[in-house]
């Protein structure tokens, strides 16, 4: 009698995700945990879940790194804008240079912030903007490709890894039923 | 709402993610693997690069700044859009249907586009006067040619409306939808569309404009409303441009 009561109270909450379940359910309908499965099945399920959570942490770390990179790019763009403003003589031209760099920095910073919420859209947008700016500069002055080429390659590699991590994180979140 | 599990055919709950009898995942749309998604992204990236390089070369290399080169570049962009759309024909062909055609909806969209276009033209004119103390005109570019008005209308209203919609709302948005959720796809395709115009001031109205068209395209499942809106918008802007020129 006592054991029976214990069993029903145990079965009321899922061991893996602590959501309320019915006592007659075979599986948790929130996370798929085998409520009535063998000990080994339950162990395998929890290990798999744990593994996915570790991967999700890893992906989220990469996303944060990309977000920080976007902030750095924003700061760098603003700095370049101010330097160009200081060194350019023509009044009209230097004003528009400053405005363009200011808007660019604002977009990068905004995407960097948004990266924490919707990483995939933010990183892919930032990457396309970054590549477009490189192409624009390269065509108006081909020498700009070589200047800071290591920096550019590092940034683009980071973007690519960020996009892949964002895809991975989306997939894992869906599988773990969070977010 | 009760439904039946595909795996064990017991009754289960619609709003839950797993069947409580057999543990099978329910209501999961056949999802592509990350490798397939990455291929989609690369394809979209190639489309972006081709458009970006062509647009940048045209606007920054002076020898290409003639009408015949403009026509050549526009044709190139159109061919790229058509080619990428055709490569994904089986997935995208339904977008060319116009099954729920509605005159009232179409005219409402067109009126919004025309009003928006007039508003944006006035604001852009004011900004250009404030910042650069002069106005910019796309029409000036066609002026030396004897059919300047029809050329200007064809190359700023008809061609972009058709092929930008086909490329960005058709191909690009379609590819992104395979990779991520609807909201993010709409944002990315609109952002790319806006930055492709290479003018930082116009980002402020191009992004909302593109977001609106992309939303309509998702909701109505057809490209034609977008093409009409885009045409009305550009056509009004071109007409204002021509009128302003003839007034002076």
Short mmCIF file of C-alpha atoms in Angstrom, two decimals:
data_model
loop_
_atom_site.label_atom_id
_atom_site.label_comp_id
_atom_site.label_asym_id
_atom_site.label_seq_id
_atom_site.Cartn_x
_atom_site.Cartn_y
_atom_site.Cartn_z
CA UNK A 1 0.00 0.00 0.00
CA UNK A 2 2.71 2.37 1.05
CA UNK A 3 4.89 1.48 -1.94
CA UNK A 4 1.93 1.98 -4.28
CA UNK A 5 1.36 5.55 -3.06
CA UNK A 6 5.04 6.28 -3.47
CA UNK A 7 4.97 5.06 -7.05
CA UNK A 8 2.03 7.29 -8.02
CA UNK A 9 3.52 10.39 -6.41
CA UNK A 10 6.85 9.69 -8.14
CA UNK A 11 5.19 9.28 -11.50
CA UNK A 12 3.38 12.62 -11.21
CA UNK A 13 6.48 14.61 -12.12
CA UNK A 14 8.94 13.82 -14.87
CA UNK A 15 12.43 12.95 -13.63
CA UNK A 16 14.13 14.76 -16.48
CA UNK A 17 12.22 18.03 -16.85
CA UNK A 18 10.05 18.19 -13.67
CA UNK A 19 6.84 18.72 -15.64
CA UNK A 20 3.59 17.21 -14.30
CA UNK A 21 2.71 13.92 -16.03
CA UNK A 22 -0.18 11.44 -15.75
CA UNK A 23 0.46 8.24 -13.84
CA UNK A 24 -0.59 6.04 -16.80
CA UNK A 25 1.76 7.76 -19.32
CA UNK A 26 4.57 5.67 -20.77
CA UNK A 27 6.63 8.71 -21.81
CA UNK A 28 6.79 12.32 -20.66
CA UNK A 29 4.92 14.36 -23.28
CA UNK A 30 7.13 17.40 -22.67
CA UNK A 31 10.62 15.93 -23.07
CA UNK A 32 10.13 12.33 -24.20
CA UNK A 33 11.61 10.81 -21.00
CA UNK A 34 10.72 7.06 -20.73
CA UNK A 35 8.71 7.20 -17.47
CA UNK A 36 8.00 3.45 -17.47
CA UNK A 37 11.20 2.41 -19.22
CA UNK A 38 13.99 0.29 -17.79
CA UNK A 39 16.70 1.90 -15.72
CA UNK A 40 19.11 1.69 -18.63
CA UNK A 41 16.70 3.40 -21.03
CA UNK A 42 16.23 6.20 -18.53
CA UNK A 43 19.99 6.51 -18.02
CA UNK A 44 20.64 6.68 -21.76
CA UNK A 45 17.96 9.33 -22.13
CA UNK A 46 19.43 11.49 -19.37
CA UNK A 47 22.96 11.11 -20.77
CA UNK A 48 21.77 12.12 -24.21
CA UNK A 49 19.98 15.13 -22.73
CA UNK A 50 23.08 16.09 -20.77
CA UNK A 51 25.23 15.78 -23.90
CA UNK A 52 22.88 18.08 -25.81
CA UNK A 53 22.93 20.62 -22.99
CA UNK A 54 26.74 20.68 -23.02
CA UNK A 55 26.69 21.22 -26.80
CA UNK A 56 24.14 24.01 -26.39
CA UNK A 57 26.39 25.73 -23.84
CA UNK A 58 29.28 25.46 -26.28
CA UNK A 59 27.18 26.95 -29.12
CA UNK A 60 25.96 29.76 -26.86
CA UNK A 61 29.55 30.60 -25.90
CA UNK A 62 30.46 30.92 -29.58
CA UNK A 63 27.40 33.14 -30.16
CA UNK A 64 28.45 35.43 -27.29
CA UNK A 65 31.94 35.63 -28.77
CA UNK A 66 30.48 36.69 -32.12
CA UNK A 67 28.27 39.24 -30.37
CA UNK A 68 31.34 40.74 -28.68
CA UNK A 69 33.16 40.80 -32.02
CA UNK A 70 30.28 42.83 -33.45
CA UNK A 71 30.67 45.36 -30.62
CA UNK A 72 34.42 45.59 -31.36
CA UNK A 73 33.71 46.14 -35.07
CA UNK A 74 31.22 48.87 -34.15
CA UNK A 75 33.83 50.61 -32.01
CA UNK A 76 36.50 50.20 -34.67
CA UNK A 77 34.22 51.63 -37.38
CA UNK A 78 33.44 54.65 -35.23
CA UNK A 79 37.16 55.16 -34.53
CA UNK A 80 38.01 54.99 -38.26
CA UNK A 81 35.19 57.47 -38.95
CA UNK A 82 36.57 59.94 -36.42
CA UNK A 83 40.15 59.57 -37.74
CA UNK A 84 38.96 60.13 -41.31
CA UNK A 85 36.95 63.12 -40.13
CA UNK A 86 40.05 64.60 -38.55
CA UNK A 87 42.35 63.99 -41.52
CA UNK A 88 40.02 64.92 -44.41
CA UNK A 89 40.12 68.52 -45.58
CA UNK A 90 36.96 68.86 -47.73
CA UNK A 91 34.09 69.95 -45.49
CA UNK A 92 31.24 68.23 -47.40
CA UNK A 93 33.06 64.95 -47.84
CA UNK A 94 34.26 64.59 -44.25
CA UNK A 95 30.77 65.21 -42.87
CA UNK A 96 29.22 62.49 -44.98
CA UNK A 97 32.12 60.14 -44.12
CA UNK A 98 31.41 60.66 -40.43
CA UNK A 99 27.66 60.11 -40.89
CA UNK A 100 28.21 56.89 -42.90
CA UNK A 101 30.66 55.48 -40.34
CA UNK A 102 28.37 56.49 -37.48
CA UNK A 103 25.36 54.72 -39.04
CA UNK A 104 27.52 51.66 -39.78
CA UNK A 105 28.76 51.52 -36.18
CA UNK A 106 25.19 51.87 -34.97
CA UNK A 107 24.05 48.95 -37.17
CA UNK A 108 26.92 46.71 -36.01
CA UNK A 109 26.24 47.54 -32.35
CA UNK A 110 22.50 46.95 -32.81
CA UNK A 111 23.12 43.59 -34.49
CA UNK A 112 25.61 42.71 -31.72
CA UNK A 113 22.94 43.35 -29.13
CA UNK A 114 20.28 41.49 -31.11
CA UNK A 115 22.71 38.57 -31.50
CA UNK A 116 21.91 37.51 -27.91
CA UNK A 117 18.22 37.15 -28.78
CA UNK A 118 18.11 36.05 -32.43
CA UNK A 119 21.69 34.96 -33.19
CA UNK A 120 21.14 33.48 -36.64
CA UNK A 121 19.48 36.53 -38.22
CA UNK A 122 21.85 38.96 -36.50
CA UNK A 123 25.09 37.19 -37.48
CA UNK A 124 24.04 36.48 -41.07
CA UNK A 125 22.94 40.12 -41.56
CA UNK A 126 26.17 41.43 -40.02
CA UNK A 127 28.26 39.08 -42.17
CA UNK A 128 26.55 40.23 -45.37
CA UNK A 129 27.02 43.88 -44.41
CA UNK A 130 30.69 43.26 -43.58
CA UNK A 131 31.33 41.49 -46.90
CA UNK A 132 29.48 44.20 -48.84
CA UNK A 133 31.64 46.90 -47.23
CA UNK A 134 34.81 44.96 -48.13
CA UNK A 135 33.64 44.67 -51.76
CA UNK A 136 32.69 48.37 -51.87
CA UNK A 137 36.10 49.43 -50.57
CA UNK A 138 37.92 46.96 -52.81
CA UNK A 139 36.26 48.32 -55.93
CA UNK A 140 36.77 51.98 -55.13
CA UNK A 141 40.39 51.25 -54.10
CA UNK A 142 41.77 47.72 -54.74
CA UNK A 143 44.58 48.23 -52.22
CA UNK A 144 42.11 48.14 -49.30
CA UNK A 145 41.78 44.35 -49.68
CA UNK A 146 45.35 43.89 -48.47
CA UNK A 147 45.13 46.33 -45.59
CA UNK A 148 44.19 44.41 -42.47
CA UNK A 149 43.69 41.18 -44.41
CA UNK A 150 44.45 39.00 -41.37
CA UNK A 151 41.87 40.90 -39.33
CA UNK A 152 39.29 40.48 -42.10
CA UNK A 153 39.93 36.75 -42.44
CA UNK A 154 39.66 36.29 -38.66
CA UNK A 155 36.37 38.22 -38.56
CA UNK A 156 34.85 36.30 -41.48
CA UNK A 157 35.92 32.97 -39.94
CA UNK A 158 34.29 34.04 -36.68
CA UNK A 159 31.10 34.94 -38.56
CA UNK A 160 31.01 31.55 -40.28
CA UNK A 161 31.52 29.72 -36.99
CA UNK A 162 28.92 31.99 -35.38
CA UNK A 163 26.34 31.15 -38.07
CA UNK A 164 27.01 27.42 -37.66
CA UNK A 165 26.74 27.72 -33.86
CA UNK A 166 23.48 29.66 -34.17
CA UNK A 167 22.06 26.90 -36.39
CA UNK A 168 23.25 24.26 -33.92
CA UNK A 169 21.79 26.17 -30.97
CA UNK A 170 18.41 26.52 -32.71
CA UNK A 171 18.33 22.81 -33.44
CA UNK A 172 19.35 21.78 -29.90
CA UNK A 173 16.84 24.17 -28.33
CA UNK A 174 14.11 22.61 -30.42
CA UNK A 175 15.22 19.10 -29.44
CA UNK A 176 15.45 20.00 -25.75
CA UNK A 177 12.10 21.79 -26.00
CA UNK A 178 13.32 25.13 -24.62
CA UNK A 179 12.97 28.64 -25.97
CA UNK B 1 -7.25 19.07 -28.91
CA UNK B 2 -6.70 15.29 -29.16
CA UNK B 3 -4.85 13.85 -32.16
CA UNK B 4 -3.49 10.41 -32.95
CA UNK B 5 0.19 9.59 -32.82
CA UNK B 6 1.69 8.66 -36.21
CA UNK B 7 3.93 6.09 -34.57
CA UNK B 8 1.62 4.09 -32.27
CA UNK B 9 -1.83 5.48 -33.31
CA UNK B 10 -2.89 6.07 -29.70
CA UNK B 11 -4.71 9.27 -28.85
CA UNK B 12 -2.33 11.97 -27.68
CA UNK B 13 -2.24 15.74 -27.11
CA UNK B 14 -1.82 18.17 -29.97
CA UNK B 15 0.11 20.86 -28.08
CA UNK B 16 2.73 18.49 -26.64
CA UNK B 17 6.03 17.59 -28.24
CA UNK B 18 6.18 13.86 -27.50
CA UNK B 19 3.65 11.05 -27.56
CA UNK B 20 2.94 9.88 -24.00
CA UNK B 21 2.49 6.27 -25.11
CA UNK B 22 5.52 5.64 -27.30
CA UNK B 23 7.77 8.67 -26.82
CA UNK B 24 7.83 9.55 -30.53
CA UNK B 25 8.15 13.23 -31.38
CA UNK B 26 4.87 14.66 -32.68
CA UNK B 27 4.14 17.52 -35.06
CA UNK B 28 7.73 17.86 -36.19
CA UNK B 29 7.89 19.09 -39.75
CA UNK B 30 10.38 17.07 -41.75
CA UNK B 31 13.45 19.06 -40.91
CA UNK B 32 16.61 19.36 -42.94
CA UNK B 33 19.94 18.44 -41.43
CA UNK B 34 22.44 21.17 -40.64
CA UNK B 35 24.59 20.09 -43.62
CA UNK B 36 21.70 20.62 -46.02
CA UNK B 37 20.96 23.95 -44.37
CA UNK B 38 24.57 24.98 -44.79
CA UNK B 39 24.36 24.23 -48.53
CA UNK B 40 21.26 26.48 -48.70
CA UNK B 41 23.18 29.26 -46.95
CA UNK B 42 26.11 28.90 -49.35
CA UNK B 43 23.78 29.10 -52.33
CA UNK B 44 22.15 32.23 -50.91
CA UNK B 45 25.64 33.60 -50.23
CA UNK B 46 26.69 33.09 -53.84
CA UNK B 47 23.58 34.95 -55.01
CA UNK B 48 24.44 37.78 -52.61
CA UNK B 49 28.07 37.96 -53.78
CA UNK B 50 27.14 38.07 -57.48
CA UNK B 51 24.63 40.86 -56.88
CA UNK B 52 26.97 42.75 -54.55
CA UNK B 53 29.96 42.68 -56.92
CA UNK B 54 27.86 43.67 -59.96
CA UNK B 55 26.16 46.55 -58.10
CA UNK B 56 29.44 47.85 -56.65
CA UNK B 57 31.31 47.68 -59.95
CA UNK B 58 28.51 49.56 -61.68
CA UNK B 59 28.33 52.37 -59.16
CA UNK B 60 32.04 52.85 -58.44
CA UNK B 61 33.87 52.32 -61.72
CA UNK B 62 33.42 55.43 -63.84
CA UNK B 63 33.74 53.84 -67.29
CA UNK B 64 30.60 51.78 -66.59
CA UNK B 65 28.59 54.89 -65.85
CA UNK B 66 26.76 54.95 -69.20
CA UNK B 67 23.29 53.90 -70.27
CA UNK B 68 24.44 50.88 -72.25
CA UNK B 69 26.45 49.56 -69.29
CA UNK B 70 23.52 50.27 -66.98
CA UNK B 71 21.34 48.12 -69.25
CA UNK B 72 24.00 45.40 -69.35
CA UNK B 73 24.30 45.35 -65.53
CA UNK B 74 20.54 45.32 -65.03
CA UNK B 75 20.25 42.41 -67.44
CA UNK B 76 23.03 40.59 -65.58
CA UNK B 77 21.23 41.07 -62.23
CA UNK B 78 17.96 39.90 -63.82
CA UNK B 79 19.65 36.80 -65.27
CA UNK B 80 21.22 35.96 -61.88
CA UNK B 81 17.79 36.28 -60.19
CA UNK B 82 16.10 34.14 -62.85
CA UNK B 83 18.88 31.53 -62.76
CA UNK B 84 18.76 31.08 -58.98
CA UNK B 85 14.96 31.01 -59.05
CA UNK B 86 15.00 28.42 -61.84
CA UNK B 87 17.55 26.25 -59.96
CA UNK B 88 15.00 25.95 -57.16
CA UNK B 89 12.00 25.82 -59.46
CA UNK B 90 10.29 22.85 -57.81
CA UNK B 91 10.28 24.54 -54.39
CA UNK B 92 9.47 28.05 -55.59
CA UNK B 93 7.08 27.63 -58.54
CA UNK B 94 3.99 27.96 -56.33
CA UNK B 95 4.98 31.55 -55.59
CA UNK B 96 4.13 32.49 -59.16
CA UNK B 97 0.50 31.43 -58.69
CA UNK B 98 -1.97 34.10 -57.75
CA UNK B 99 -4.71 31.90 -56.38
CA UNK B 100 -6.50 34.31 -53.99
CA UNK B 101 -6.55 37.33 -56.30
CA UNK B 102 -8.35 40.24 -54.68
CA UNK B 103 -8.85 43.60 -56.38
CA UNK B 104 -9.56 45.43 -53.12
CA UNK B 105 -6.40 44.11 -51.47
CA UNK B 106 -4.31 44.92 -54.52
CA UNK B 107 -5.61 48.48 -54.77
CA UNK B 108 -5.15 49.02 -51.02
CA UNK B 109 -1.52 47.86 -51.28
CA UNK B 110 -0.91 50.02 -54.35
CA UNK B 111 -2.35 53.13 -52.66
CA UNK B 112 -0.14 52.52 -49.59
CA UNK B 113 2.86 52.13 -51.93
CA UNK B 114 2.08 55.37 -53.81
CA UNK B 115 1.51 57.40 -50.62
CA UNK B 116 4.66 55.91 -49.10
CA UNK B 117 6.65 56.69 -52.20
CA UNK B 118 5.54 60.34 -52.25
CA UNK B 119 6.37 60.68 -48.55
CA UNK B 120 9.79 59.08 -48.93
CA UNK B 121 10.62 61.15 -52.04
CA UNK B 122 9.86 64.38 -50.18
CA UNK B 123 11.88 63.35 -47.11
CA UNK B 124 14.86 62.19 -49.22
CA UNK B 125 14.79 65.47 -51.17
CA UNK B 126 14.78 67.43 -47.92
CA UNK B 127 17.65 65.36 -46.45
CA UNK B 128 19.75 65.77 -49.59
CA UNK B 129 19.13 69.52 -49.59
CA UNK B 130 20.08 69.77 -45.92
CA UNK B 131 23.16 67.56 -46.10
CA UNK B 132 24.55 68.18 -49.56
CA UNK B 133 22.62 71.35 -50.54
CA UNK B 134 21.51 69.76 -53.82
CA UNK B 135 19.05 67.16 -55.07
CA UNK B 136 19.89 63.87 -56.67
CA UNK B 137 18.02 62.63 -59.68
CA UNK B 138 18.12 59.24 -61.28
CA UNK B 139 16.38 60.77 -64.27
CA UNK B 140 19.42 62.95 -65.13
CA UNK B 141 21.21 59.77 -66.02
CA UNK B 142 18.77 58.95 -68.85
CA UNK B 143 18.39 62.55 -70.01
CA UNK B 144 20.81 62.49 -72.97
CA UNK B 145 18.87 59.65 -74.54
CA UNK B 146 15.94 60.48 -76.82
CA UNK B 147 13.50 58.03 -75.16
CA UNK B 148 14.58 59.16 -71.70
CA UNK B 149 11.15 58.92 -70.04
CA UNK B 150 10.29 55.41 -71.16
CA UNK B 151 13.85 54.21 -70.46
CA UNK B 152 13.77 55.69 -66.96
CA UNK B 153 10.40 54.08 -66.21
CA UNK B 154 11.46 50.72 -67.61
CA UNK B 155 14.80 50.53 -65.80
CA UNK B 156 13.80 52.02 -62.46
CA UNK B 157 10.24 50.74 -62.12
CA UNK B 158 9.58 47.65 -64.25
CA UNK B 159 12.90 45.76 -64.10
CA UNK B 160 13.60 46.14 -60.35
CA UNK B 161 10.00 45.33 -59.44
CA UNK B 162 10.10 42.07 -61.37
CA UNK B 163 13.62 40.82 -60.77
CA UNK B 164 14.35 42.11 -57.28
CA UNK B 165 11.13 40.48 -56.11
CA UNK B 166 12.03 37.27 -57.92
CA UNK B 167 15.54 37.29 -56.43
CA UNK B 168 15.03 38.57 -52.89
CA UNK B 169 11.43 37.68 -51.98
CA UNK B 170 11.41 34.63 -54.23
CA UNK B 171 14.78 32.89 -54.10
CA UNK B 172 16.51 34.38 -51.05
CA UNK B 173 13.52 34.32 -48.71
CA UNK B 174 12.61 30.82 -49.91
CA UNK B 175 16.12 29.54 -49.15
CA UNK B 176 16.22 31.19 -45.74
CA UNK B 177 12.85 29.71 -44.81
CA UNK B 178 14.43 26.26 -45.22
CA UNK B 179 17.13 27.24 -42.75
CA UNK B 180 15.43 29.19 -39.99
CA UNK B 181 12.06 30.43 -38.75
CA UNK B 182 9.82 32.86 -40.63
CA UNK B 183 10.60 36.01 -38.64
CA UNK B 184 14.37 35.66 -38.94
CA UNK B 185 14.14 34.83 -42.67
CA UNK B 186 12.02 37.92 -43.29
CA UNK B 187 14.50 40.09 -41.43
CA UNK B 188 17.62 38.73 -43.14
CA UNK B 189 16.18 38.96 -46.67
CA UNK B 190 14.97 42.53 -46.01
CA UNK B 191 18.28 43.60 -44.51
CA UNK B 192 20.26 42.18 -47.44
CA UNK B 193 17.83 43.81 -49.90
CA UNK B 194 18.25 47.17 -48.15
CA UNK B 195 22.07 47.18 -47.90
CA UNK B 196 22.31 46.14 -51.54
CA UNK B 197 21.05 49.62 -52.48
CA UNK B 198 24.33 51.03 -51.11
CA UNK B 199 22.84 54.16 -49.60
CA UNK B 200 22.95 54.49 -45.84
CA UNK B 201 20.29 57.13 -45.56
CA UNK B 202 17.79 55.05 -47.50
CA UNK B 203 18.27 52.09 -45.12
CA UNK B 204 15.72 53.73 -42.81
CA UNK B 205 12.88 53.39 -45.27
CA UNK B 206 14.16 50.44 -47.36
CA UNK B 207 14.15 48.04 -44.39
CA UNK B 208 10.50 48.71 -43.38
CA UNK B 209 9.50 48.63 -47.07
CA UNK B 210 11.19 45.25 -47.58
CA UNK B 211 9.80 43.89 -44.30
CA UNK B 212 6.27 44.82 -45.42
CA UNK B 213 6.62 43.14 -48.83
CA UNK B 214 8.22 40.03 -47.32
CA UNK B 215 5.39 39.76 -44.79
CA UNK B 216 2.79 40.07 -47.55
CA UNK B 217 4.62 37.47 -49.61
CA UNK B 218 4.58 35.02 -46.66
CA UNK B 219 0.94 35.71 -45.82
CA UNK B 220 -0.46 35.62 -49.37
CA UNK B 221 1.98 32.96 -50.65
CA UNK B 222 2.45 34.83 -53.92
CA UNK B 223 5.06 37.18 -55.38
CA UNK B 224 2.59 39.24 -57.42
CA UNK B 225 1.40 41.59 -54.67
CA UNK B 226 5.04 42.39 -53.91
CA UNK B 227 5.80 43.01 -57.57
CA UNK B 228 2.81 45.40 -57.85
CA UNK B 229 3.74 47.26 -54.64
CA UNK B 230 7.37 47.54 -55.72
CA UNK B 231 6.31 48.76 -59.17
CA UNK B 232 3.91 51.40 -57.78
CA UNK B 233 6.54 52.62 -55.34
CA UNK B 234 9.32 52.98 -57.91
CA UNK B 235 6.99 54.27 -60.61
CA UNK B 236 5.71 57.09 -58.39
CA UNK B 237 9.26 58.00 -57.38
CA UNK B 238 10.36 58.11 -61.04
CA UNK B 239 7.34 60.21 -62.06
CA UNK B 240 8.06 62.72 -59.26
CA UNK B 241 11.68 62.80 -60.41
CA UNK B 242 10.65 63.55 -64.01
CA UNK B 243 8.03 66.13 -62.98
CA UNK B 244 10.53 67.90 -60.75
CA UNK B 245 13.02 68.03 -63.61
CA UNK B 246 10.49 69.40 -66.10
CA UNK B 247 9.30 71.97 -63.59
CA UNK B 248 12.76 73.55 -63.31
#
